[in-house]
Coordinates of C-alpha atoms in Angstrom, one line a residue:
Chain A
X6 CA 6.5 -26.3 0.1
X7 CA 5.9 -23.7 -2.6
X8 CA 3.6 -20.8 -1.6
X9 CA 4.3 -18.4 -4.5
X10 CA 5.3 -19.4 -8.2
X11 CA 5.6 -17.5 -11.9
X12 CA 5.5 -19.4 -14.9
X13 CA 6.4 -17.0 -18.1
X14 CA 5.7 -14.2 -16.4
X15 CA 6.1 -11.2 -18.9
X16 CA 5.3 -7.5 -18.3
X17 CA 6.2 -4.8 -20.7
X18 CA 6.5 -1.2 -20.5
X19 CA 6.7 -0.3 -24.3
X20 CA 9.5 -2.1 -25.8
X21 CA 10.7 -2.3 -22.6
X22 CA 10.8 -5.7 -21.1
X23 CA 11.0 -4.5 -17.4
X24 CA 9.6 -9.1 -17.0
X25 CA 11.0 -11.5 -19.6
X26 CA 9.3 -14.9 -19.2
X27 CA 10.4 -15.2 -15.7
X28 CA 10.1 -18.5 -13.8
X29 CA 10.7 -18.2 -10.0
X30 CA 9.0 -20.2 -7.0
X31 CA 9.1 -19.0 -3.2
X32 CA 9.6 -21.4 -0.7
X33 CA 7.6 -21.8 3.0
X34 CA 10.4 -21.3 5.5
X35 CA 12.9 -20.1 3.1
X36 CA 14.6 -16.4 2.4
X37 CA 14.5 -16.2 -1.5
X38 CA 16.4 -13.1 -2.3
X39 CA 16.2 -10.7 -5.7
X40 CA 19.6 -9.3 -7.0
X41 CA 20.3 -7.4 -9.9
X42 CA 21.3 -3.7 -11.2
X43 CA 18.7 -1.0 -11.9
X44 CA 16.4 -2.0 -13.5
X45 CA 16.3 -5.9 -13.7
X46 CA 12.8 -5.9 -13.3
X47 CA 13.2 -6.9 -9.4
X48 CA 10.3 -4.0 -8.7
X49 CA 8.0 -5.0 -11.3
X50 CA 7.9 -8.4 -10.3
X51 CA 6.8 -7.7 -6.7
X52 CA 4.5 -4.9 -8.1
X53 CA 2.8 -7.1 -10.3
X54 CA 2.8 -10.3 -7.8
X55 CA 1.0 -7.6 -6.0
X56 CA -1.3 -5.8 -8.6
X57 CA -0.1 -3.1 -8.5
X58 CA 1.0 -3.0 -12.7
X59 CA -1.1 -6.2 -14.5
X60 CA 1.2 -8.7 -16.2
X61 CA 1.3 -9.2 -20.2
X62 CA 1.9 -12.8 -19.8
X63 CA 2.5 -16.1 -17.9
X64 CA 0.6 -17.5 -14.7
X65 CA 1.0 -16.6 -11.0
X66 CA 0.2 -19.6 -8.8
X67 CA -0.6 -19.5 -5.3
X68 CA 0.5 -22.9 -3.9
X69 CA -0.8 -25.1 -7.0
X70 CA -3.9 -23.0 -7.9
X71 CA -3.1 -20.3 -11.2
X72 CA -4.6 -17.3 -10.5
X73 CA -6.8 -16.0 -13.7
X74 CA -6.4 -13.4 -15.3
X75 CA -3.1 -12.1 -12.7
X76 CA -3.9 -10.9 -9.0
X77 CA -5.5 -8.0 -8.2
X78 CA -4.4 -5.5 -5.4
X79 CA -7.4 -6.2 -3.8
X80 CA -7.1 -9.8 -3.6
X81 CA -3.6 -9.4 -2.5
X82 CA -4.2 -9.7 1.7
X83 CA -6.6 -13.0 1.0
X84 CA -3.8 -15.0 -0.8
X85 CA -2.0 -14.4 2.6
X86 CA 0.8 -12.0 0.6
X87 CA 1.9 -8.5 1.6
X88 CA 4.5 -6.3 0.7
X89 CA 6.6 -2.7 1.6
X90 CA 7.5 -0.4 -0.4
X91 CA 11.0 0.7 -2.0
X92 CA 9.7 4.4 -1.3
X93 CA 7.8 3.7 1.9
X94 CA 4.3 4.4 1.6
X95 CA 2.7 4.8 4.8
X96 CA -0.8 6.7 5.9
X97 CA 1.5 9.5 6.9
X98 CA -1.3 11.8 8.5
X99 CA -2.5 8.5 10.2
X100 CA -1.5 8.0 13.9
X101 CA 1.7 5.3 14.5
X102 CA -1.2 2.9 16.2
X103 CA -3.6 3.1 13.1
X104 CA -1.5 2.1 10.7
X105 CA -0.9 -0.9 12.5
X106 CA -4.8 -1.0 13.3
X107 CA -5.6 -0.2 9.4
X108 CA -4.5 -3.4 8.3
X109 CA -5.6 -5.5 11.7
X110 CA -9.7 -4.4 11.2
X111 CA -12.1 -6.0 9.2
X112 CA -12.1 -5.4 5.0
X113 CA -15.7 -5.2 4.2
X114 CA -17.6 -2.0 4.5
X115 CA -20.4 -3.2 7.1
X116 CA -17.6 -4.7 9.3
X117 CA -15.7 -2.0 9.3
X118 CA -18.3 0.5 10.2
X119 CA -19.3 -1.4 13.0
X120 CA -16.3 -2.9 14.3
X121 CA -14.9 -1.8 17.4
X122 CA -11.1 -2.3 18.4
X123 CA -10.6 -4.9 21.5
X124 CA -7.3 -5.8 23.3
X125 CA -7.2 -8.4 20.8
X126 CA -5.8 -5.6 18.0
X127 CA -4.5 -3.1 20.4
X128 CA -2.1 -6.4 22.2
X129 CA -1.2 -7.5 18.4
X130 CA -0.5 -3.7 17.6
X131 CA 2.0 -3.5 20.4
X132 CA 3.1 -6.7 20.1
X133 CA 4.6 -5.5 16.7
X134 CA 5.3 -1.9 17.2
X135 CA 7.6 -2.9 20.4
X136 CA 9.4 -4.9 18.0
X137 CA 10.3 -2.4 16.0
X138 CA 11.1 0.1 18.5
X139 CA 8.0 1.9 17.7
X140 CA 5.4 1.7 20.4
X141 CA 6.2 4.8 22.4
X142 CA 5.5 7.1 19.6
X143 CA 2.4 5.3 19.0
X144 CA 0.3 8.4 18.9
X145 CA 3.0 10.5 16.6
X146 CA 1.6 11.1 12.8
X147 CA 3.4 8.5 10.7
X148 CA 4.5 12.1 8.5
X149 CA 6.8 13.1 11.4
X150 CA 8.7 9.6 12.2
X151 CA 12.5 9.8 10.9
X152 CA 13.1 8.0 7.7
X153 CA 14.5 5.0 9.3
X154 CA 11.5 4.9 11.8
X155 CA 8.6 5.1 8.7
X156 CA 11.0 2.0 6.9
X157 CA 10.4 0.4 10.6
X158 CA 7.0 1.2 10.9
X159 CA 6.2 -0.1 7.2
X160 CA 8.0 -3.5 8.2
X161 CA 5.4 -3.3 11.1
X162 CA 2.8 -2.7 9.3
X163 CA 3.3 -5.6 7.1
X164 CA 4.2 -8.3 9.6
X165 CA 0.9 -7.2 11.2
X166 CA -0.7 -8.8 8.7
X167 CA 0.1 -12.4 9.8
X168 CA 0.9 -13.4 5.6
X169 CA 2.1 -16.4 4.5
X170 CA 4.4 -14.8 1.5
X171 CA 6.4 -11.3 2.7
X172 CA 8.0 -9.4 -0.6
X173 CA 10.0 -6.9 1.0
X174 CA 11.7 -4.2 -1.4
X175 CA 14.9 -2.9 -0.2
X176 CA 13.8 -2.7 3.4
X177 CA 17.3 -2.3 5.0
X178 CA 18.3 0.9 2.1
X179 CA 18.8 4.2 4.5
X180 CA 18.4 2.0 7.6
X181 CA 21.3 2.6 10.6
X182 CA 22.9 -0.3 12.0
X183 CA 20.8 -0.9 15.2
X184 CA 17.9 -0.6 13.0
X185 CA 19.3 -3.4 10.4
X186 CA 20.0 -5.5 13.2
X187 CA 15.9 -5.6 14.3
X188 CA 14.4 -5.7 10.7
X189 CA 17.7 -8.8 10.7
X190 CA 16.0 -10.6 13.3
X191 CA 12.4 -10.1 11.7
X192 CA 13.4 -11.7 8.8
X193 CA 14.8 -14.9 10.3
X194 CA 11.9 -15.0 12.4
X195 CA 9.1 -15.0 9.7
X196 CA 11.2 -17.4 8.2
X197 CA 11.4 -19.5 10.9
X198 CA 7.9 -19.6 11.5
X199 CA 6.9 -20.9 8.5
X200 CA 7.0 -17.5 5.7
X201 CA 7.7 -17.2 2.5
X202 CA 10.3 -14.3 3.0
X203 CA 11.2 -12.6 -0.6
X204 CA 13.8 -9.7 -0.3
X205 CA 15.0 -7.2 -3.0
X206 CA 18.5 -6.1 -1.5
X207 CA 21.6 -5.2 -3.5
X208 CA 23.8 -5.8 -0.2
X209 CA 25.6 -8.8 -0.9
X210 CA 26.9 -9.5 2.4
X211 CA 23.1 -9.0 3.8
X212 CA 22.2 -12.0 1.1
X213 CA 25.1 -14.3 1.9
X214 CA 24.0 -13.9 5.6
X215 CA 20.2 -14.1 5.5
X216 CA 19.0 -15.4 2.5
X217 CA 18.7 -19.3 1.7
X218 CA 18.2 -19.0 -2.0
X219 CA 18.8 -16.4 -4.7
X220 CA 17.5 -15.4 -8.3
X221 CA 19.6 -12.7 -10.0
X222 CA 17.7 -10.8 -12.3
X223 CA 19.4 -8.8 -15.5
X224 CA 17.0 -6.8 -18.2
X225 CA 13.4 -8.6 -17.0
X226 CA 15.3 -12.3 -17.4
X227 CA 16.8 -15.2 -14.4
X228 CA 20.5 -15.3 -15.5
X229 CA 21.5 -17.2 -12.8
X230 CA 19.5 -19.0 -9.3
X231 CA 21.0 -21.3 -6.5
X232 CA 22.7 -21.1 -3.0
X233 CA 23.6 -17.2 -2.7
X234 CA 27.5 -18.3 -2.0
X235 CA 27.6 -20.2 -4.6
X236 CA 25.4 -17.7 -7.3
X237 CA 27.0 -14.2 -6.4
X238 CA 30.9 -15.7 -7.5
X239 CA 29.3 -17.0 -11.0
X240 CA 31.4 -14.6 -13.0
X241 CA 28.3 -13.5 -15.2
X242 CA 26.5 -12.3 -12.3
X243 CA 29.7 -10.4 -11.2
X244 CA 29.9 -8.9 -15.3
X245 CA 25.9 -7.7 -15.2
X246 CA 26.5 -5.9 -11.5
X247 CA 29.8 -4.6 -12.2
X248 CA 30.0 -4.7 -16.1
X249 CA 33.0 -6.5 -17.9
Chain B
X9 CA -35.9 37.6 16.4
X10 CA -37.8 35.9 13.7
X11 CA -34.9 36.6 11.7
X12 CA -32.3 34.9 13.9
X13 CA -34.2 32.0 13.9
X14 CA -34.4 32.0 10.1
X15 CA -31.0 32.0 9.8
X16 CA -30.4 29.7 12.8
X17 CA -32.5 27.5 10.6
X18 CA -30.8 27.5 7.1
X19 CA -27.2 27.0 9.6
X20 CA -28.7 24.0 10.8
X21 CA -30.0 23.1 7.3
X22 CA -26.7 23.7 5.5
X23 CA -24.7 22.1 8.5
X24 CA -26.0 19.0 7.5
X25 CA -25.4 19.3 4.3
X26 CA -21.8 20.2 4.6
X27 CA -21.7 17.7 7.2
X28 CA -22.5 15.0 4.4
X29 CA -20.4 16.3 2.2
X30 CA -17.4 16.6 4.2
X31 CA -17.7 12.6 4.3
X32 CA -16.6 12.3 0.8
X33 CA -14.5 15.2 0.0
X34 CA -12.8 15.7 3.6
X35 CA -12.4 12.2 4.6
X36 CA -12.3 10.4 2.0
X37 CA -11.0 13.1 -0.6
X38 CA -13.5 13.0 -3.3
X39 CA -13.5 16.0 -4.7
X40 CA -17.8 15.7 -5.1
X41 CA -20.0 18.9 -6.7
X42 CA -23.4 17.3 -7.0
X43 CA -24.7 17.8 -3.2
X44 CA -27.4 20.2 -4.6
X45 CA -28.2 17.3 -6.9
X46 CA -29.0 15.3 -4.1
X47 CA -30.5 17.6 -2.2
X48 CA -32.4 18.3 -4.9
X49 CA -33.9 14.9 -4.8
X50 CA -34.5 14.8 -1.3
X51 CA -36.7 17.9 -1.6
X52 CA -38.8 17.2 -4.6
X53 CA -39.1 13.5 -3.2
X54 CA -40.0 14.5 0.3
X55 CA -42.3 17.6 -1.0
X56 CA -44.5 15.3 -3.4
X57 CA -45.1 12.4 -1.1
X58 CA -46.2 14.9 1.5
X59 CA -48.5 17.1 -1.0
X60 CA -49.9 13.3 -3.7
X61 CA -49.9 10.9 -0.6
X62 CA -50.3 13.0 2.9
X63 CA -48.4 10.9 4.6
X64 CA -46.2 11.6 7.4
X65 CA -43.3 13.7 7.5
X66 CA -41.2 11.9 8.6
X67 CA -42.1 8.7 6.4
X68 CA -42.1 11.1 3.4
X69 CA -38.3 11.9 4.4
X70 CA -37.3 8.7 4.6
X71 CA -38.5 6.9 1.8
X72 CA -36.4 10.4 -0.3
X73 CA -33.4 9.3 1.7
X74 CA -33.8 5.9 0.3
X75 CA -34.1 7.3 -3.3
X76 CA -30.8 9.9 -3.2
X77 CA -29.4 6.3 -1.8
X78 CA -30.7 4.5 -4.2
X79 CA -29.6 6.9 -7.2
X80 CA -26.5 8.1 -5.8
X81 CA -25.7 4.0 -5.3
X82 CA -26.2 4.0 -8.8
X83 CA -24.5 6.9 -10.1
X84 CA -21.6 6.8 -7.2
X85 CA -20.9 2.9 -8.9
X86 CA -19.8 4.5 -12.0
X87 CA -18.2 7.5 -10.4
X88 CA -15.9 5.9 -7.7
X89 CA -14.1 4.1 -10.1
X90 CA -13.0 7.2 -12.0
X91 CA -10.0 8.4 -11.0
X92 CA -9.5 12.5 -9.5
X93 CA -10.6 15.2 -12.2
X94 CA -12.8 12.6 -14.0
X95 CA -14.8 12.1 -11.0
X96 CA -15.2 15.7 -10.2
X97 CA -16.3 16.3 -14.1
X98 CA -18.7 13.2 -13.8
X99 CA -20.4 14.8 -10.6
X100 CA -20.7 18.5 -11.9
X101 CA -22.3 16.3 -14.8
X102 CA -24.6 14.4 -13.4
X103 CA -25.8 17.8 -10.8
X104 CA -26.2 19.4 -14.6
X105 CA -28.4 16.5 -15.3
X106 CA -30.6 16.2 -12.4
X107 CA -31.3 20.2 -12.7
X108 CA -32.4 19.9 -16.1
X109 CA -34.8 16.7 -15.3
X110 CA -36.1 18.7 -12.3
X111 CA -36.5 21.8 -14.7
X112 CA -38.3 20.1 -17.4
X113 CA -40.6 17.4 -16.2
X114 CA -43.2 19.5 -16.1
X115 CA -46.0 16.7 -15.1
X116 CA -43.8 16.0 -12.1
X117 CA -42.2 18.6 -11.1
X118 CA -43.7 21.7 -12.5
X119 CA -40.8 22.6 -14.1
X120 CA -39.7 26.2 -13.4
X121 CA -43.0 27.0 -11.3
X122 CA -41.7 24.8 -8.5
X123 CA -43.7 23.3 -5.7
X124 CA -45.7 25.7 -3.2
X125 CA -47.7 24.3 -0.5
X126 CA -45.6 22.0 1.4
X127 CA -47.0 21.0 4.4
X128 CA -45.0 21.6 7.9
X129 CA -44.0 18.2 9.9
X130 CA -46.3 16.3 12.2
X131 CA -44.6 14.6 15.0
X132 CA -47.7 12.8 17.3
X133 CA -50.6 15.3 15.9
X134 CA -47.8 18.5 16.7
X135 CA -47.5 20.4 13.9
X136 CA -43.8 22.4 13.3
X137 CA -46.0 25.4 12.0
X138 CA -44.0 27.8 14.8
X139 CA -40.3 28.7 14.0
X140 CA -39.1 28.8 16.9
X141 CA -40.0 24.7 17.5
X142 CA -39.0 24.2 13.7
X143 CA -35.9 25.7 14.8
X144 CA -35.4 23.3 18.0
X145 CA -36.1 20.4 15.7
X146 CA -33.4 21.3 12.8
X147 CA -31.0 21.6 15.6
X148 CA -32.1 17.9 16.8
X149 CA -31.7 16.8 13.0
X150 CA -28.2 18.9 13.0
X151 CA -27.0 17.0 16.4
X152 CA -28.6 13.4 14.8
X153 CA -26.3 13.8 12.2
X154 CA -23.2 15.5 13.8
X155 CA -23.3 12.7 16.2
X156 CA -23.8 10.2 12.9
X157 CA -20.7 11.2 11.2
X158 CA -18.7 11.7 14.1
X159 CA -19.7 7.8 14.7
X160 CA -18.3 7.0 11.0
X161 CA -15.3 9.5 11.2
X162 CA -14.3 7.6 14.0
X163 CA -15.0 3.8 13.4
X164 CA -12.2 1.6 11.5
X165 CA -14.4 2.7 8.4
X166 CA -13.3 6.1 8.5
X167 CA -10.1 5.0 9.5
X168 CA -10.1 3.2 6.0
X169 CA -11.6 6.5 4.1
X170 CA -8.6 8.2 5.5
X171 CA -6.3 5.8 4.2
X172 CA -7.9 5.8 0.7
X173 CA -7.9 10.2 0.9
X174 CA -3.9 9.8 1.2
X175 CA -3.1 6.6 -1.0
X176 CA -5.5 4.2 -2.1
X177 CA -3.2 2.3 -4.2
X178 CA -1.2 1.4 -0.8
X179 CA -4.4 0.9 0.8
X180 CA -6.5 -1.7 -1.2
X181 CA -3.5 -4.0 -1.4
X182 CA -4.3 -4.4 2.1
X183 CA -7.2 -6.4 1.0
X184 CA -9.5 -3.5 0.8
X185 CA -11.7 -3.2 -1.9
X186 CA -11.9 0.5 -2.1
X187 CA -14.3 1.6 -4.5
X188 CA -17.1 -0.4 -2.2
X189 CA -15.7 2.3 0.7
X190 CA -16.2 5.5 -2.1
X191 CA -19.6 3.8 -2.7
X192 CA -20.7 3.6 0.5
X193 CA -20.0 6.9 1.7
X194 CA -21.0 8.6 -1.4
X195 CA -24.4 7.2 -0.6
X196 CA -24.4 7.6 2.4
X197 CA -23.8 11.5 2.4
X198 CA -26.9 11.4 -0.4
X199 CA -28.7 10.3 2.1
X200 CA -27.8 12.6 5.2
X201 CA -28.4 15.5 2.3
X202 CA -31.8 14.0 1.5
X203 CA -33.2 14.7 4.8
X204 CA -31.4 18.0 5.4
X205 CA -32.8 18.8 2.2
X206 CA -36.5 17.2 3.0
X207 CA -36.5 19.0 6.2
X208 CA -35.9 22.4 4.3
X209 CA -38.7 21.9 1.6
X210 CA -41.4 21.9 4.5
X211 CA -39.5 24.5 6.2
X212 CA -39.6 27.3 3.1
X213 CA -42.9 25.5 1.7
X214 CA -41.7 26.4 -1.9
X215 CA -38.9 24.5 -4.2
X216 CA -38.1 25.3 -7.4
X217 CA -35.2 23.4 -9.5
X218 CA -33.2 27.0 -9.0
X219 CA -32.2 26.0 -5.4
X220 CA -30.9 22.5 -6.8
X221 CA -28.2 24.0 -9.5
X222 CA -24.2 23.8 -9.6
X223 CA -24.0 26.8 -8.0
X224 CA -25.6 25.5 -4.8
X225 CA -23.2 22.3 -5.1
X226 CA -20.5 24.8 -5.4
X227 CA -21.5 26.6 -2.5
X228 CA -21.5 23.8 -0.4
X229 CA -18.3 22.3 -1.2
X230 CA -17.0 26.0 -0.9
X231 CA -18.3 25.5 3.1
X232 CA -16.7 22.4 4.1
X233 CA -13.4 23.9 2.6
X234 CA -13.7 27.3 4.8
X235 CA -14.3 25.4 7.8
X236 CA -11.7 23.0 7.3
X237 CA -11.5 19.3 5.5
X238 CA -12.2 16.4 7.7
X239 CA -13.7 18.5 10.1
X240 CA -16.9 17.7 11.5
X241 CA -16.8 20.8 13.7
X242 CA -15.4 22.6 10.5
X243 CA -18.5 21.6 8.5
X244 CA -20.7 23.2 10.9
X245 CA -18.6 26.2 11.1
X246 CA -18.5 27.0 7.1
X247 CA -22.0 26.4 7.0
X248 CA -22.5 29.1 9.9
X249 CA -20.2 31.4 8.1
X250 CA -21.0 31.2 4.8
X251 CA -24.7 31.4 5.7
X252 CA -23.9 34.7 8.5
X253 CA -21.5 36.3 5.6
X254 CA -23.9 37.3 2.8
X255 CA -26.8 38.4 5.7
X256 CA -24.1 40.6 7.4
X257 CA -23.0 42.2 4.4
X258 CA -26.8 43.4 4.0
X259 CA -25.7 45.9 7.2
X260 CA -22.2 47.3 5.8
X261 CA -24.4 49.8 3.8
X262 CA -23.1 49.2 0.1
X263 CA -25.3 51.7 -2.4
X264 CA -28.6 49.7 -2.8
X265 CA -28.3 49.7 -6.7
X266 CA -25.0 47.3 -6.4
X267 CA -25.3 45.8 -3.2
X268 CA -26.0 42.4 -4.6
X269 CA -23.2 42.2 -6.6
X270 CA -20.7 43.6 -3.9
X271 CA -21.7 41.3 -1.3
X272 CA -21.0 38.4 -3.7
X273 CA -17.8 39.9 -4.5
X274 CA -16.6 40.6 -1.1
X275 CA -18.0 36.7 0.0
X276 CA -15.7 36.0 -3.1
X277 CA -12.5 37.9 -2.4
X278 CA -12.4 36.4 1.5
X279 CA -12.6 32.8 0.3
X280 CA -9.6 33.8 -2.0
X281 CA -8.1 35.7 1.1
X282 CA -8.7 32.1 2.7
X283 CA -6.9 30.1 0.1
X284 CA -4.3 32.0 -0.3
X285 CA -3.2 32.3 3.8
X286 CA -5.0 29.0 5.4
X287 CA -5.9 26.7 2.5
X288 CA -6.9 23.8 4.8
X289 CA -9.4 25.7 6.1
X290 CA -9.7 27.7 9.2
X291 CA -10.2 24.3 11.4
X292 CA -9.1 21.6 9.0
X293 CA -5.6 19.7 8.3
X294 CA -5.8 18.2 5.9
X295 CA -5.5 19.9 2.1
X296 CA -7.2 19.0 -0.9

């Protein structure tokens, strides 16, 4: 079943065609990673999938239904997406615990003011944060964790949020092996619980091993999709990493 | 000792004020300059339902901290969707604006004669005419609202204002829709001001559209940032300093011919003094 689609999907920064009529669909219970150099628009596509830059052209779809007008950032949790960040972007004067707890509380204003956190969140929030390794510095400022620990914590903070679709953008870059391992076994997990896993990697062996399908972007265009075996030994893949 | 309780009064006045305040520029990170604005309307509003309608106090007070909501709803709808300076130049705007409505509509507001007259509160037939109880009911107000935005500070909403202070990009694609967030604390800081505000009217007795100007909003802002950015204990504190500053100054013995003018500069040269060596503020942590 497809959970996320593009159709046409253009985005232009000046003469720049970071998206270039882009046609992709994500799969429920699939890894679908994003290869390409520098550049190939793998960024922009997650960024405007997730509102964060407004597309020039083309639909998004959630399941069957075309969003109007593109999705807003807003909108983003209620069509059951979220995303991290290739620089991590965590509340980094926020406590480990809320900003877990940030995305578990209600979104609208009288909710929010009101609500008051039960075992309910705090059990999810540790649930999550022992995953990752995380729990026991659970009242440490996000600021102070290690690099490696904030990419961990981000991870966290999205698989928190229970989505359907997960865009992850470079999450194993800067990671050490033991930590690779753990966001590893997240990955498969999601996937095999149902998610639509998308991940922007430029490790091919990572690809080979985790993902189940693979677009490789090159200057905003698909030049190539299909098994990753199969698409990362088509020679003009090889040429737009490595050059001729 | 009437003097201390004067001043114990305007602490507890301005500590509620800052405390407002601090809800949109320390927690949230609004950088806001039109508290005297909305002060302003809790004064006048307060002041002219007491002295055209006699009604209660505490009615009067409020049905004004229903109409700084109401406005600053209004006005906050356009502001929270501009982004950093533009909102700070859109709030010194709209505190120019109010001033010069309050200054000129004379059949309202008596323009630069101001109001005299305003009646004390009533609570149950007792009248706030002594100080001293006046004083013990502004601390009540100040605890009421201490205790108010302690309450938000600390609630997932304020845990959401935070988030939106340090990246509100990441934050609203977490399904938050964060200009409703700006919105509602911007009014409801117009609101905690209005009653500060309408408590001070039947404190002095007398406003004129003076106390209301950019200055004042300057001043204020100047208070949460001494005592320290999300800081509800801060707030209090740069109210109490800034208030104790300029009336200890009085006793350092400057010549009496420029004594004005070097108590504002020395009030001046320590907030520099404070920027330059603690610039979050002497209880804060977070910077602007």
């Amino acid at each position: 079943m497809t959970l996320l689609r593009t159709k046409r999907l253009t985005k232009h920064f000046g003469g720049v065609h970071a998206l270039d009529g882009v046609d992709l669909s994500f799969e429920a219970g699939a890894v679908t990673a994003l290869v390409g150099p520098n550049g190939s628009g793998k960024s922009t596509l997650i960024n405007v999938l997730t509102g964060f830059v407004p597309m020039d052209g083309g639909h998004v779809l959630i399941g069957d239904s075309v969003v109007p007008d593109g999705v807003r950032s807003s909108d983003v949790s209620a069509y059951g997406i979220t995303r991290t960040f290739q620089s991590v972007r965590l509340i980094g004067q926020m406590s480990v615990l809320d900003n877990i707890l940030l995305v578990l509380t209600e979104r609208t204003v009288w909710g929010a003011l009101f609500e008051r956190h039960g075992a309910f969140h705090l059990d999810s929030a540790q649930k999550t944060l022992t995953e990752v390794g995380l729990w026991e510095k659970r009242h440490e400022l996000a600021e102070n964790l290690s690099f490696g620990q904030r990419k961990l914590l981000e991870i966290a903070r999205a698989i928190s949020m229970n989505a359907s679709v997960y865009l992850f953008d470079e999450p194993f870059a800067g990671l050490f092996p033991e930590m690779r391992t753990v966001v590893s076994r997240i990955l498969r997990r999601l996937r095999d619980q149902g998610a639509a896993v998308v991940l922007v990697e430029h490790d091919m062996e990572l690809i080979r091993d985790l993902a189940d399908h693979c677009y490789v972007l090159d200057s905003g265009k698909v030049i190539a999709s299909g098994k990753p075996a199969d698409v990362l030994r088509e020679p003009h893949v090889v040429e737009a990493y490595l050059g001729k | 000792m009437e003097y201390f309780v004067h001043i114990g009064i305007l602490i507890c006045v301005y500590g509620m004020v800052a405390l407002s305040l601090n809800l949109v520029v320390g927690e949230t990170g609004m950088i806001s300059v039109a508290q005297a604005a909305f002060s302003g309307i809790g004064a006048y509003v307060t002041a002219l339902l007491l002295l055209a309608l006699g009604i209660n106090f505490f009615l009067a007070v409020i049905l004004s901290m229903l109409a700084a909501g109401a406005i600053a709803f209004l006005v906050g709808a356009i502001f929270t969707r501009l982004q950093e300076v533009y909102y700070v130049f859109g709030t010194v705007g709209f505190n120019v604006i109010l001033y010069t409505v309050l200054l000129n509509w004379n059949s309202v507001t008596r323009g630069p004669l101001g109001i005299p007259g305003i009646p004390r509160p009533e609570l149950f037939g007792f009248i706030f005419s002594d100080n001293h109880m006046f004083l013990g009911l502004a601390l009540a107000s100040l605890a009421a609202i201490y205790g108010l935005c302690t309450f938000i500070k600390n609630s997932s909403f304020g845990r959401v204002l935070h988030a939106i202070r340090e990246d509100e990009e990441a934050t609203s694609v977490f399904g938050y829709a964060t200009h409703h967030y700006k919105l509602a604390v911007f009014t409801i800081a117009a609101m905690f001001t209005a009653y500060a505000s309408g408590l001070y009217a039947t404190y002095i007795s007398y406003i004129d559209p003076s106390t209301f100007a950019l200055p004042e909003s300057i001043f204020i802002l100047a208070m949460i940032i001494l005592g320290g950015l999300s800081s509800t204990r801060g707030a209090v504190l740069g109210a109490f300093l800034l208030v104790i500053l300029p009336e200890a100054l009085r006793f350092v013995g400057f010549p009496s011919d420029i004594a004005a003018q070097m108590r504002q500069m020395t009030y001046g040269l320590v907030l520099v003094l404070l920027m330059l060596y603690r610039p979050q503020g002497i209880l804060g942590k977070f910077r602007i």
